CSV table of C-alpha atoms in Angstrom, one decimal:
chain,number,residue,atom,x,y,z
A,1,MET,CA,0.0,0.1,-0.1
A,2,THR,CA,1.4,3.4,-0.9
A,3,VAL,CA,0.9,6.9,0.3
A,4,GLU,CA,-1.4,7.6,-2.6
A,5,ASP,CA,-3.7,4.7,-1.5
A,6,GLY,CA,-4.2,6.6,1.7
A,7,LEU,CA,-4.9,9.9,0.1
A,8,SER,CA,-8.3,11.4,-1.3
A,9,ALA,CA,-9.0,14.4,-3.3
A,10,THR,CA,-8.8,17.5,-1.1
A,11,ALA,CA,-9.0,21.2,-1.7
A,12,ARG,CA,-5.7,22.8,-2.5
A,13,PRO,CA,-4.8,26.6,-2.2
A,14,ASP,CA,-4.5,28.6,-5.2
A,15,ASP,CA,-0.8,28.5,-4.8
A,16,ALA,CA,1.1,26.7,-7.6
A,17,VAL,CA,4.5,26.5,-5.8
A,18,TRP,CA,2.9,25.0,-2.6
A,19,SER,CA,0.7,22.5,-4.7
A,20,PHE,CA,3.9,21.4,-6.2
A,21,VAL,CA,5.6,21.0,-2.8
A,22,GLU,CA,2.8,18.8,-1.5
A,23,LEU,CA,3.0,16.7,-4.6
A,24,LEU,CA,6.7,16.3,-4.2
A,25,ALA,CA,6.2,15.3,-0.5
A,26,THR,CA,3.7,12.5,-1.3
A,27,HIS,CA,5.7,11.2,-4.3
A,28,GLN,CA,9.3,10.8,-2.8
A,29,GLY,CA,10.9,7.7,-4.3
A,30,LEU,CA,7.8,6.5,-6.0
A,31,ASP,CA,7.7,5.4,-9.6
A,32,THR,CA,4.0,6.2,-9.7
A,33,PRO,CA,3.2,9.0,-12.2
A,34,PRO,CA,2.5,12.2,-10.6
A,35,ASP,CA,-0.8,14.0,-11.3
A,36,GLU,CA,-1.4,17.2,-13.1
A,37,ARG,CA,0.5,19.3,-10.5
A,38,ALA,CA,3.7,18.2,-12.0
A,39,GLU,CA,2.9,20.4,-15.0
A,40,LEU,CA,2.9,23.6,-12.8
A,41,ILE,CA,6.7,23.7,-12.9
A,42,LYS,CA,6.6,24.4,-16.7
A,43,ARG,CA,4.3,27.5,-16.3
A,44,PRO,CA,6.1,30.8,-17.4
A,45,ASP,CA,5.0,32.4,-14.3
A,46,PHE,CA,6.0,29.6,-11.9
A,47,ASP,CA,8.3,30.9,-9.1
A,48,HIS,CA,11.2,28.4,-9.2
A,49,GLY,CA,13.2,30.3,-6.6
A,50,ARG,CA,10.3,30.0,-4.1
A,51,LEU,CA,10.0,26.3,-4.9
A,52,VAL,CA,13.6,25.8,-3.9
A,53,GLU,CA,13.2,27.9,-0.8
A,54,GLN,CA,10.0,25.9,0.4
A,55,ALA,CA,11.8,22.5,-0.4
A,56,MET,CA,14.7,23.8,1.9
A,57,ARG,CA,12.4,25.0,4.6
A,58,HIS,CA,10.6,21.5,4.7
A,59,GLY,CA,13.6,19.3,4.4
A,60,LEU,CA,12.6,18.3,0.9
A,61,LEU,CA,15.6,19.7,-1.3
A,62,ALA,CA,17.1,16.4,-2.0
A,63,ALA,CA,13.6,14.9,-2.7
A,64,LEU,CA,13.1,17.6,-5.1
A,65,ALA,CA,16.1,16.8,-7.0
A,66,GLU,CA,15.2,13.1,-7.0
A,67,PHE,CA,11.7,13.9,-8.1
A,68,LEU,CA,12.8,16.0,-11.1
A,69,ASN,CA,15.4,13.4,-12.2
A,70,ARG,CA,12.8,10.5,-11.8
A,71,HIS,CA,10.0,12.3,-13.9
A,72,GLY,CA,12.1,14.0,-16.5
A,73,LEU,CA,11.6,17.6,-15.2
A,74,ARG,CA,15.1,18.5,-14.3
A,75,ARG,CA,15.5,21.0,-17.2
A,76,ASP,CA,12.3,22.7,-16.2
A,77,LEU,CA,14.4,24.3,-13.3
A,78,PRO,CA,16.3,27.3,-14.4
A,79,ALA,CA,19.9,26.4,-15.0
A,80,ARG,CA,21.3,28.4,-12.2
A,81,LEU,CA,19.1,26.7,-9.6
A,82,ARG,CA,19.6,23.3,-11.2
A,83,ALA,CA,23.1,22.5,-10.2
A,84,PRO,CA,22.8,23.5,-6.6
A,85,VAL,CA,19.6,21.4,-6.3
A,86,ILE,CA,21.1,18.2,-7.8
A,87,SER,CA,24.3,18.7,-5.7
A,88,ALA,CA,22.0,18.8,-2.7
A,89,LEU,CA,20.9,15.3,-3.5
A,90,ARG,CA,24.5,14.1,-4.1
A,91,HIS,CA,25.5,15.5,-0.7
A,92,SER,CA,22.4,14.1,1.0
A,93,GLU,CA,23.2,10.6,-0.4
A,94,TYR,CA,26.8,11.0,0.9
A,95,ARG,CA,25.8,12.2,4.3
A,96,ALA,CA,23.2,9.3,4.6
A,97,HIS,CA,26.0,6.8,3.8
A,98,PHE,CA,28.3,8.3,6.2
A,99,LEU,CA,25.9,8.5,9.1
A,100,THR,CA,24.5,5.0,8.5
A,101,THR,CA,28.1,3.7,8.7
A,102,GLU,CA,28.7,5.7,11.9
A,103,ALA,CA,25.4,4.4,13.3
A,104,ALA,CA,26.5,0.8,12.7
A,105,ARG,CA,29.8,1.5,14.5
A,106,VAL,CA,27.8,3.1,17.5
A,107,ALA,CA,25.2,0.2,17.5
A,108,ALA,CA,28.1,-2.3,17.8
A,109,THR,CA,29.8,-0.4,20.6
A,110,LEU,CA,26.6,-0.2,22.7
A,111,ALA,CA,25.8,-3.8,22.0
A,112,ASP,CA,29.1,-5.0,23.1
A,113,ALA,CA,28.3,-3.2,26.5
A,114,GLY,CA,25.1,-5.3,26.7
A,115,LEU,CA,22.9,-2.2,26.2
A,116,THR,CA,19.5,-2.1,24.5
A,117,VAL,CA,19.0,1.0,22.3
A,118,ALA,CA,16.8,1.9,19.4
A,119,PHE,CA,17.8,4.0,16.4
A,120,THR,CA,15.0,6.3,15.2
A,121,LYS,CA,13.8,9.0,12.7
A,122,GLY,CA,16.0,9.6,9.7
A,123,VAL,CA,18.7,6.7,9.9
A,124,VAL,CA,15.9,4.0,9.9
A,125,LEU,CA,13.2,6.0,8.1
A,126,GLN,CA,15.4,6.5,5.0
A,127,ASN,CA,15.0,2.9,4.0
A,128,SER,CA,11.8,1.8,5.9
A,129,LEU,CA,9.6,4.7,4.4
A,130,TYR,CA,11.6,6.0,1.3
A,131,GLY,CA,13.8,3.1,0.1
A,132,VAL,CA,16.1,5.6,-1.8
A,133,PRO,CA,19.3,6.7,-0.1
A,134,GLY,CA,19.5,10.3,0.4
A,135,ILE,CA,15.9,11.3,-0.2
A,136,ARG,CA,14.8,11.5,3.5
A,137,ASN,CA,17.0,14.3,4.9
A,138,PHE,CA,18.6,13.8,8.2
A,139,ASN,CA,21.6,15.5,9.7
A,140,ASP,CA,22.3,13.4,13.0
A,141,ILE,CA,22.0,9.9,14.5
A,142,ASP,CA,18.9,9.6,16.9
A,143,LEU,CA,18.9,7.1,19.7
A,144,MET,CA,16.1,6.1,22.1
A,145,ILE,CA,17.3,4.5,25.4
A,146,ALA,CA,15.7,3.4,28.7
A,147,PRO,CA,16.1,6.1,31.5
A,148,GLY,CA,18.2,3.8,33.7
A,149,ASP,CA,20.8,3.4,30.9
A,150,ARG,CA,21.6,7.2,30.6
A,151,GLU,CA,25.0,7.0,32.2
A,152,PRO,CA,26.2,3.7,30.7
A,153,VAL,CA,25.2,5.0,27.2
A,154,ARG,CA,27.0,8.3,28.0
A,155,ALA,CA,30.2,6.4,29.0
A,156,ARG,CA,30.2,4.3,26.0
A,157,LEU,CA,29.7,7.1,23.6
A,158,LEU,CA,32.6,8.9,25.2
A,159,ASP,CA,34.7,5.8,24.7
A,160,ALA,CA,33.7,5.7,21.2
A,161,GLY,CA,35.2,9.2,20.5
A,162,PHE,CA,32.2,11.5,21.1
A,163,THR,CA,32.4,14.7,23.3
A,164,ALA,CA,29.6,15.6,25.6
A,165,SER,CA,28.2,19.0,26.3
A,166,THR,CA,29.6,20.6,23.2
A,167,ASP,CA,28.2,22.1,20.0
A,168,PHE,CA,29.6,22.1,16.4
A,169,ASP,CA,30.6,25.6,15.0
A,170,PRO,CA,30.2,25.3,11.2
A,171,GLY,CA,32.3,28.4,10.8
A,172,THR,CA,35.5,27.0,12.4
A,173,LYS,CA,34.5,23.3,12.0
A,174,GLU,CA,35.4,22.8,15.5
A,175,LEU,CA,33.6,22.0,18.6
A,176,LYS,CA,32.7,24.6,21.2
A,177,PRO,CA,31.3,24.4,24.8
A,178,LEU,CA,27.6,24.2,24.9
A,179,ALA,CA,25.9,27.6,25.6
A,180,ARG,CA,25.1,27.9,29.3
A,181,ALA,CA,21.5,28.7,28.7
A,182,ASP,CA,21.3,25.3,26.7
A,183,GLU,CA,23.1,23.5,29.3
A,184,ARG,CA,20.7,24.7,31.9
A,185,MET,CA,17.8,23.6,29.7
A,186,TYR,CA,19.1,20.1,29.5
A,187,GLN,CA,19.7,19.9,33.2
A,188,MET,CA,16.0,20.7,33.7
A,189,SER,CA,15.0,18.1,31.1
A,190,PRO,CA,16.2,14.6,32.1
A,191,ASP,CA,14.4,13.2,29.1
A,192,HIS,CA,17.4,14.2,26.8
A,193,TRP,CA,21.1,14.5,26.8
A,194,PRO,CA,22.8,17.4,25.0
A,195,HIS,CA,23.9,16.2,21.6
A,196,PHE,CA,27.3,14.1,21.6
A,197,HIS,CA,29.6,15.2,18.8
A,198,ARG,CA,32.7,13.7,17.2
A,199,LEU,CA,34.8,15.6,14.6
A,200,THR,CA,35.6,13.3,11.6
A,201,GLY,CA,38.0,15.3,9.5
A,202,ASP,CA,35.8,14.5,6.5
A,203,LEU,CA,35.0,17.5,4.2
A,204,GLY,CA,31.5,16.5,3.4
A,205,VAL,CA,30.5,15.4,6.9
A,206,PRO,CA,32.9,17.1,9.4
A,207,ASP,CA,30.9,16.4,12.5
A,208,VAL,CA,28.8,13.5,13.6
A,209,ALA,CA,26.1,14.3,16.2
A,210,VAL,CA,24.2,11.7,18.3
A,211,ASP,CA,20.9,12.8,19.9
A,212,VAL,CA,19.9,10.7,22.9
A,213,ALA,CA,16.5,10.7,24.3
A,214,ASN,CA,14.9,8.5,27.0
A,215,SER,CA,11.2,9.6,26.6
A,216,LEU,CA,8.7,9.5,23.7
A,217,THR,CA,7.4,12.9,24.9
A,218,TRP,CA,9.3,15.2,27.3
A,219,HIS,CA,10.0,15.8,31.1
A,220,GLY,CA,6.9,17.2,32.8
A,221,SER,CA,4.4,16.3,30.0
A,222,GLU,CA,1.0,15.0,31.0
A,223,TRP,CA,1.4,12.4,28.4
A,224,GLN,CA,3.9,9.6,28.9
A,225,VAL,CA,4.6,6.2,27.3
A,226,PRO,CA,6.1,3.6,29.7
A,227,MET,CA,9.7,3.2,28.6
A,228,ASP,CA,10.0,-0.4,29.8
A,229,SER,CA,7.4,-1.3,27.3
A,230,VAL,CA,9.0,0.8,24.5
A,231,MET,CA,12.6,-0.8,25.0
A,232,GLU,CA,11.0,-4.3,25.4
A,233,GLY,CA,9.5,-4.1,21.8
A,234,VAL,CA,12.9,-3.1,20.2
A,235,VAL,CA,13.3,-5.0,16.8
A,236,PRO,CA,16.0,-5.2,14.2
A,237,ILE,CA,15.6,-3.4,10.9
A,238,ALA,CA,17.6,-3.5,7.6
A,239,VAL,CA,18.7,-0.1,6.8
A,240,THR,CA,20.9,-1.0,3.9
A,241,ASP,CA,22.1,-4.3,2.5
A,242,GLU,CA,25.1,-4.1,4.8
A,243,VAL,CA,23.5,-2.4,8.0
A,244,THR,CA,21.0,-3.6,10.4
A,245,LEU,CA,20.0,-1.5,13.2
A,246,PRO,CA,17.7,-1.9,16.3
A,247,THR,CA,14.7,0.3,16.3
A,248,LEU,CA,11.3,0.8,17.8
A,249,SER,CA,8.5,-1.6,17.1
A,250,PRO,CA,6.1,-0.5,14.4
A,251,VAL,CA,3.5,0.7,17.1
A,252,HIS,CA,5.9,2.6,19.1
A,253,THR,CA,7.5,4.0,15.8
A,254,PHE,CA,4.2,5.5,15.0
A,255,LEU,CA,3.6,6.9,18.3
A,256,PHE,CA,7.0,8.4,18.5
A,257,LEU,CA,6.6,10.1,15.1
A,258,CYS,CA,3.4,11.6,16.1
A,259,LEU,CA,4.5,12.7,19.6
A,260,HIS,CA,7.7,14.2,18.2
A,261,VAL,CA,5.6,16.4,15.8
A,262,PHE,CA,3.4,17.2,18.6
A,263,ARG,CA,6.2,18.4,20.8
A,264,GLU,CA,7.6,20.6,18.0
A,265,GLY,CA,4.4,21.9,16.8
A,266,TRP,CA,2.3,22.1,20.0
A,267,THR,CA,4.7,23.4,22.5
A,268,VAL,CA,5.2,27.0,22.0
A,269,ARG,CA,8.8,27.2,23.2
A,270,THR,CA,9.9,24.5,20.7
A,271,ALA,CA,7.6,25.8,17.9
A,272,ARG,CA,9.0,29.3,18.1
A,273,ARG,CA,12.6,28.0,17.6
A,274,LYS,CA,11.9,25.3,15.2
A,275,ASP,CA,8.4,24.7,13.9
A,276,VAL,CA,7.2,21.5,12.2
A,277,SER,CA,7.8,20.8,8.6
A,278,LEU,CA,5.8,19.0,5.8
A,279,ALA,CA,8.4,16.2,5.8
A,280,GLN,CA,7.4,15.3,9.4
A,281,PHE,CA,3.8,14.9,8.5
A,282,ILE,CA,4.4,12.8,5.5
A,283,ASP,CA,6.6,10.4,7.5
A,284,ILE,CA,3.5,9.8,9.6
A,285,LEU,CA,1.2,9.1,6.6
A,286,ARG,CA,3.8,7.0,4.9
A,287,HIS,CA,4.3,4.9,8.3
A,288,TRP,CA,0.6,4.4,8.6
A,289,THR,CA,-0.1,3.3,5.0
A,290,ARG,CA,2.6,0.6,5.4
A,291,GLN,CA,1.1,-1.0,8.4
A,292,PRO,CA,-1.0,-4.2,8.1
A,293,PRO,CA,-4.5,-4.1,9.9
A,294,ARG,CA,-3.2,-5.9,12.9
A,295,VAL,CA,-0.5,-3.2,13.5
A,296,ARG,CA,-3.0,-0.4,12.9
A,297,ALA,CA,-5.3,-2.1,15.6
A,298,ALA,CA,-2.4,-2.3,18.0
A,299,ILE,CA,-1.6,1.4,17.5
A,300,ALA,CA,-5.2,2.4,18.2
A,301,ALA,CA,-5.2,0.1,21.4
A,302,ALA,CA,-1.9,1.7,22.5
A,303,VAL,CA,-3.3,5.1,22.0
A,304,THR,CA,-6.2,4.2,24.4
A,305,GLU,CA,-3.8,2.2,26.9
A,306,TYR,CA,-1.5,5.1,27.3
A,307,GLY,CA,-4.2,8.0,27.3
A,308,LEU,CA,-2.6,9.6,24.2
A,309,HIS,CA,-6.0,10.6,22.5
A,310,ALA,CA,-5.3,14.4,22.7
A,311,PRO,CA,-1.6,14.6,21.3
A,312,ILE,CA,-2.2,11.8,18.6
A,313,THR,CA,-5.6,13.5,17.5
A,314,TRP,CA,-3.7,16.9,17.2
A,315,VAL,CA,-1.2,15.5,14.8
A,316,VAL,CA,-3.2,13.0,12.7
A,317,ALA,CA,-6.0,15.5,12.3
A,318,HIS,CA,-3.5,18.0,10.8
A,319,THR,CA,-2.1,15.3,8.6
A,320,ASP,CA,-5.7,14.6,7.3
A,321,ALA,CA,-6.0,18.2,6.7
A,322,LEU,CA,-2.8,18.4,4.7
A,323,PHE,CA,-3.2,15.1,2.6
A,324,GLY,CA,-6.9,14.2,2.6
A,325,SER,CA,-6.2,11.1,4.4
A,326,HIS,CA,-8.6,9.4,7.0
A,327,LEU,CA,-6.3,8.8,10.1
A,328,VAL,CA,-8.7,10.4,12.6
A,329,GLU,CA,-11.6,8.2,11.4
A,330,GLU,CA,-9.4,5.0,11.1
A,331,LEU,CA,-8.1,5.6,14.8
A,332,GLU,CA,-11.6,6.4,16.0
A,333,LEU,CA,-10.5,9.8,17.3
A,334,ALA,CA,-13.2,12.0,15.9
A,335,GLU,CA,-14.7,12.9,19.2
A,336,HIS,CA,-11.4,14.4,20.3
A,337,ALA,CA,-10.7,16.5,17.1
A,338,GLY,CA,-12.6,19.6,18.0
A,339,PRO,CA,-11.3,22.9,16.4
A,340,GLU,CA,-10.4,24.5,19.8
A,341,TRP,CA,-8.0,21.6,20.5
A,342,LEU,CA,-6.5,21.6,17.0
A,343,SER,CA,-5.8,25.2,17.2
A,344,SER,CA,-4.4,25.0,20.7
A,345,ALA,CA,-0.7,25.1,21.9
A,346,GLY,CA,0.9,24.6,25.3
A,347,GLY,CA,3.2,26.6,27.4
A,348,GLY,CA,4.1,26.1,31.0
A,349,PRO,CA,1.9,24.1,33.4
A,350,GLY,CA,-1.8,25.0,32.9
A,351,GLN,CA,-0.9,27.7,30.3
A,352,ARG,CA,-2.5,27.3,26.9
A,353,PHE,CA,-2.1,29.3,23.7
A,354,VAL,CA,-4.0,29.5,20.4
A,355,TRP,CA,-3.0,30.1,16.8
A,356,SER,CA,-5.1,31.0,13.9
A,357,GLY,CA,-5.5,29.7,10.4
A,358,ASP,CA,-4.9,26.1,9.3
A,359,ILE,CA,-2.0,23.8,9.3
A,360,ARG,CA,-1.4,24.2,5.5
A,361,GLU,CA,-1.2,28.0,5.9
A,362,ARG,CA,1.1,27.6,8.8
A,363,LEU,CA,3.5,25.5,6.9
A,364,ARG,CA,3.6,27.3,3.7
A,365,THR,CA,3.9,30.8,5.3
A,366,PRO,CA,7.6,31.7,6.1
A,367,ALA,CA,6.6,34.0,8.8
A,368,PRO,CA,6.7,32.5,12.4
A,369,CYS,CA,3.5,31.2,13.7
A,370,VAL,CA,1.8,33.7,16.1
A,371,PHE,CA,0.8,32.2,19.5
A,372,THR,CA,-1.7,34.1,21.8
A,373,ALA,CA,-2.0,33.4,25.3
A,374,ARG,CA,-5.4,32.0,26.5
A,375,ALA,CA,-6.6,32.1,30.1
A,376,ALA,CA,-4.9,29.7,32.5
A,377,LEU,CA,-6.8,26.6,33.1
């Protein structure tokens, strides 16, 4: 089953560039002929520069290059934009190979220490959801661990050549101490370590970062998933012909994809710094459409068991609005999908915000989303 099988006709804005971007998001790596939106790029008034900008903003620049190559549209991009876009795909392929090889090394190091970990997000989704190296953009290696394994994992990463509490400076290509404000934030958030970094000496990928989390949500969130259950469900997945990595079960993968988008799009502090992208929503739809009925039923049961109706509804309802899918209906979440909740955002304890417009407008507008405080609960 493909993403297209999960889509239905849906109203699209009168915006040729954004319509093309949505087509691009749904067709990444697929041989299925694109619909009439592919012809938009040939219009004399089409804004090719804005297309490249939107693709960059939503983590789809490499996917744009692959789409143009696959469907014979490369020369419809102006010559001065064409080379940088195609180069982005080549670099993304190289980075994916480099990071996948490094993930295998990290996996072996942690397995030798008897530690159970799960690789998540880009390093596994590149194959399980997209199947073509380099299409699914990712810039670091994401790890999920049990809370009790924080210190052992930290020790093994240091032994493997990584440095803690640092940040990579792309100007100097050196590591620098983590900013004090960031260090304090991590001290108050025991669900996450600061990124671990290792300089590589490689011109294409001068730094490897490992992002370690021990929660599917965040510290202090009213929504939690028992990490014992999460880590007990870890399964191997073939990332390439040569590399197999441990990852979350299909049920916990879907929950994590949704809860990660919820954190980045619903929590105001995070959304103001780094709002959600179209690529994140298509990950969710692609994962769902690839699951057999028994896994979908298990996902629905897990949402109920863990009391995740609110955050999962917030995410899948916006996914449906973007792509015309039916996740809310299939997960039986319609009673939780009221407009007040879908336009909500969260601040500190008991603090709620609202934002106006719809998710499509929020994503296609470069200006930051405006959040307005609502009365405390």
